[in-house]
Short mmCIF file of C-alpha atoms in Angstrom, two decimals:
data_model
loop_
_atom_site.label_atom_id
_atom_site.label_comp_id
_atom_site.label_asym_id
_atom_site.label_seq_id
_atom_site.Cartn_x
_atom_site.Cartn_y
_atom_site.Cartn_z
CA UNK A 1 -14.84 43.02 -0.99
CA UNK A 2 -15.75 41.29 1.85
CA UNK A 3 -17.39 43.57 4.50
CA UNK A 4 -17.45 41.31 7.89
CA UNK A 5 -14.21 40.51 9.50
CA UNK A 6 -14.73 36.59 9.47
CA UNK A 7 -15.16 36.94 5.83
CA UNK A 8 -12.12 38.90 5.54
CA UNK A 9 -10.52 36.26 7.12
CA UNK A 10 -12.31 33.75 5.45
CA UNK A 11 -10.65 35.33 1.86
CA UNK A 12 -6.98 35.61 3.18
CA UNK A 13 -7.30 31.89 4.13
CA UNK A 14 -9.00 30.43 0.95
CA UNK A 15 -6.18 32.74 -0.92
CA UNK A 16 -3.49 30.97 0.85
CA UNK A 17 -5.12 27.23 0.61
CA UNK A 18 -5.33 28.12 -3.35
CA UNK A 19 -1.07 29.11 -3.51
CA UNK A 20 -0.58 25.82 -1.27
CA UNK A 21 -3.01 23.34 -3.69
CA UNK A 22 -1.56 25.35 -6.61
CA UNK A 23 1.97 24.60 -6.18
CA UNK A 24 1.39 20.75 -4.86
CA UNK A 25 -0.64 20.20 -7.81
CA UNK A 26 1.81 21.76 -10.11
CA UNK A 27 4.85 19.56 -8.74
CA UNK A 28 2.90 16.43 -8.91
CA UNK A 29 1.84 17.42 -12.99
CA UNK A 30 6.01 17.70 -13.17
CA UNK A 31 6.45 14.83 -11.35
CA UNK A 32 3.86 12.61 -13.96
CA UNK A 33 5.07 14.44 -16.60
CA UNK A 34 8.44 12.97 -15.79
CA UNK A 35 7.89 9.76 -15.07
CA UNK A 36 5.64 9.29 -17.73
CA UNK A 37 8.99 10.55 -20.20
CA UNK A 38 11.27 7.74 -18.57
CA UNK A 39 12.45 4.90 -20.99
CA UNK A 40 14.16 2.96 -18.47
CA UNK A 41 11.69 0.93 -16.76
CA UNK A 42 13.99 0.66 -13.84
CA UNK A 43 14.05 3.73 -13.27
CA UNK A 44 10.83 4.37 -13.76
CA UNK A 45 9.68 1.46 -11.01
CA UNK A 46 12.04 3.21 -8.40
CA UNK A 47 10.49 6.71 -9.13
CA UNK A 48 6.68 5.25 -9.20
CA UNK A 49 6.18 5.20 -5.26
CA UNK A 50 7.46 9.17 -4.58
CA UNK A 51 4.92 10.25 -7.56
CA UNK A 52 2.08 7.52 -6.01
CA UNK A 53 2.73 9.09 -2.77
CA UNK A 54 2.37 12.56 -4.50
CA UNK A 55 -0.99 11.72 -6.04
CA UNK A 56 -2.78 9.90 -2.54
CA UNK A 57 -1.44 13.26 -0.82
CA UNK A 58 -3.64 15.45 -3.37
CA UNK A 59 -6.51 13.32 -2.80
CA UNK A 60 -6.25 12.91 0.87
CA UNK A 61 -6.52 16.82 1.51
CA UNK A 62 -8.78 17.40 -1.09
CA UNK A 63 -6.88 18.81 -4.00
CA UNK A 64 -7.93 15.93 -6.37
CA UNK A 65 -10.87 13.51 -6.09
CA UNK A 66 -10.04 10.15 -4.89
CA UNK A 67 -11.21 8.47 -8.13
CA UNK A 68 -8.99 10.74 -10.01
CA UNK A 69 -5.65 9.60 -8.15
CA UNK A 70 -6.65 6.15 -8.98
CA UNK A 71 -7.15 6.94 -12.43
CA UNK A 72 -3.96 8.63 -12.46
CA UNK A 73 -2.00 5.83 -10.44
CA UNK A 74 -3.39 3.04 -12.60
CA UNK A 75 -2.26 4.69 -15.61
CA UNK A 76 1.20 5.12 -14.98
CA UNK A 77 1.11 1.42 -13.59
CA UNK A 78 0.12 0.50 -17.35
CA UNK A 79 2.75 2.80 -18.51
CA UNK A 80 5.34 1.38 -16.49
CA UNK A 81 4.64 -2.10 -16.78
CA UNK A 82 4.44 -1.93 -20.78
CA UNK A 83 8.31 -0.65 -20.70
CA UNK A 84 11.23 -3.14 -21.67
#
Protein backbone atom coordinates (compact mmCIF):
# COMPACT_ATOMS: atom_id res chain seq x y z
CA UNK A 1 0.00 0.00 0.00
CA UNK A 2 0.85 3.26 -0.71
CA UNK A 3 3.08 4.83 2.04
CA UNK A 4 3.07 8.82 1.22
CA UNK A 5 -0.12 10.67 1.68
CA UNK A 6 -0.25 12.11 -2.00
CA UNK A 7 -0.09 8.61 -3.09
CA UNK A 8 -2.77 7.66 -0.85
CA UNK A 9 -4.65 10.14 -2.38
CA UNK A 10 -3.45 9.51 -5.62
CA UNK A 11 -5.13 5.62 -5.18
CA UNK A 12 -8.58 6.81 -3.77
CA UNK A 13 -8.79 9.09 -6.86
CA UNK A 14 -7.64 6.66 -9.67
CA UNK A 15 -10.19 4.11 -7.73
CA UNK A 16 -12.98 6.47 -8.20
CA UNK A 17 -12.01 7.63 -11.99
CA UNK A 18 -12.01 3.63 -12.68
CA UNK A 19 -16.04 3.18 -11.04
CA UNK A 20 -16.86 6.51 -13.13
CA UNK A 21 -15.10 5.16 -16.73
CA UNK A 22 -16.45 1.73 -15.71
CA UNK A 23 -20.00 2.48 -15.57
CA UNK A 24 -19.95 5.14 -18.70
CA UNK A 25 -18.31 2.58 -20.66
CA UNK A 26 -20.65 -0.09 -19.63
CA UNK A 27 -23.88 2.06 -20.58
CA UNK A 28 -22.51 3.05 -23.85
CA UNK A 29 -21.66 -1.12 -24.65
CA UNK A 30 -25.72 -1.32 -23.69
CA UNK A 31 -26.46 1.47 -25.54
CA UNK A 32 -24.52 -0.16 -29.00
CA UNK A 33 -25.63 -3.28 -28.09
CA UNK A 34 -29.12 -1.90 -28.50
CA UNK A 35 -29.05 -0.04 -31.27
CA UNK A 36 -27.15 -2.37 -33.09
CA UNK A 37 -30.45 -5.06 -32.23
CA UNK A 38 -33.01 -2.45 -33.77
CA UNK A 39 -34.84 -3.59 -37.03
CA UNK A 40 -36.62 -0.50 -37.54
CA UNK A 41 -34.38 1.80 -39.23
CA UNK A 42 -36.43 4.66 -37.98
CA UNK A 43 -35.93 4.02 -34.96
CA UNK A 44 -32.71 3.27 -35.15
CA UNK A 45 -31.82 6.89 -37.00
CA UNK A 46 -33.61 8.69 -34.01
CA UNK A 47 -31.59 6.66 -31.38
CA UNK A 48 -28.08 7.07 -33.44
CA UNK A 49 -27.26 10.73 -32.13
CA UNK A 50 -27.80 9.88 -28.02
CA UNK A 51 -25.38 6.67 -28.61
CA UNK A 52 -22.91 9.08 -31.05
CA UNK A 53 -23.01 11.51 -28.31
CA UNK A 54 -22.23 8.58 -25.85
CA UNK A 55 -19.20 7.41 -27.81
CA UNK A 56 -17.44 11.30 -28.51
CA UNK A 57 -18.05 11.65 -24.57
CA UNK A 58 -15.75 8.42 -23.92
CA UNK A 59 -13.24 9.70 -26.19
CA UNK A 60 -13.23 13.25 -25.16
CA UNK A 61 -12.27 12.37 -21.41
CA UNK A 62 -10.19 9.71 -22.26
CA UNK A 63 -12.08 6.51 -21.70
CA UNK A 64 -11.73 5.38 -25.38
CA UNK A 65 -9.21 6.50 -28.03
CA UNK A 66 -10.47 8.89 -30.49
CA UNK A 67 -9.89 6.51 -33.44
CA UNK A 68 -11.86 3.96 -31.64
CA UNK A 69 -15.16 6.17 -31.38
CA UNK A 70 -14.82 6.68 -35.01
CA UNK A 71 -14.50 3.18 -35.66
CA UNK A 72 -17.36 2.58 -33.54
CA UNK A 73 -19.57 5.54 -34.98
CA UNK A 74 -18.86 4.57 -38.58
CA UNK A 75 -19.96 1.18 -37.97
CA UNK A 76 -23.23 1.67 -36.70
CA UNK A 77 -23.63 4.35 -39.58
CA UNK A 78 -23.14 1.20 -41.99
CA UNK A 79 -25.44 -0.70 -39.83
CA UNK A 80 -28.04 1.76 -39.90
CA UNK A 81 -27.95 2.80 -43.31
CA UNK A 82 -28.08 -0.97 -44.66
CA UNK A 83 -31.67 -1.31 -42.75
CA UNK A 84 -35.03 -1.21 -44.83
Amino acid sequence: MANHASAKKAARQSERHRLHNRYYAKSTRNAIRDLRNTTDKKAAQEGAPKVFAMIDKLAKIGVIHKNKASNLKSGLAIYINKLS
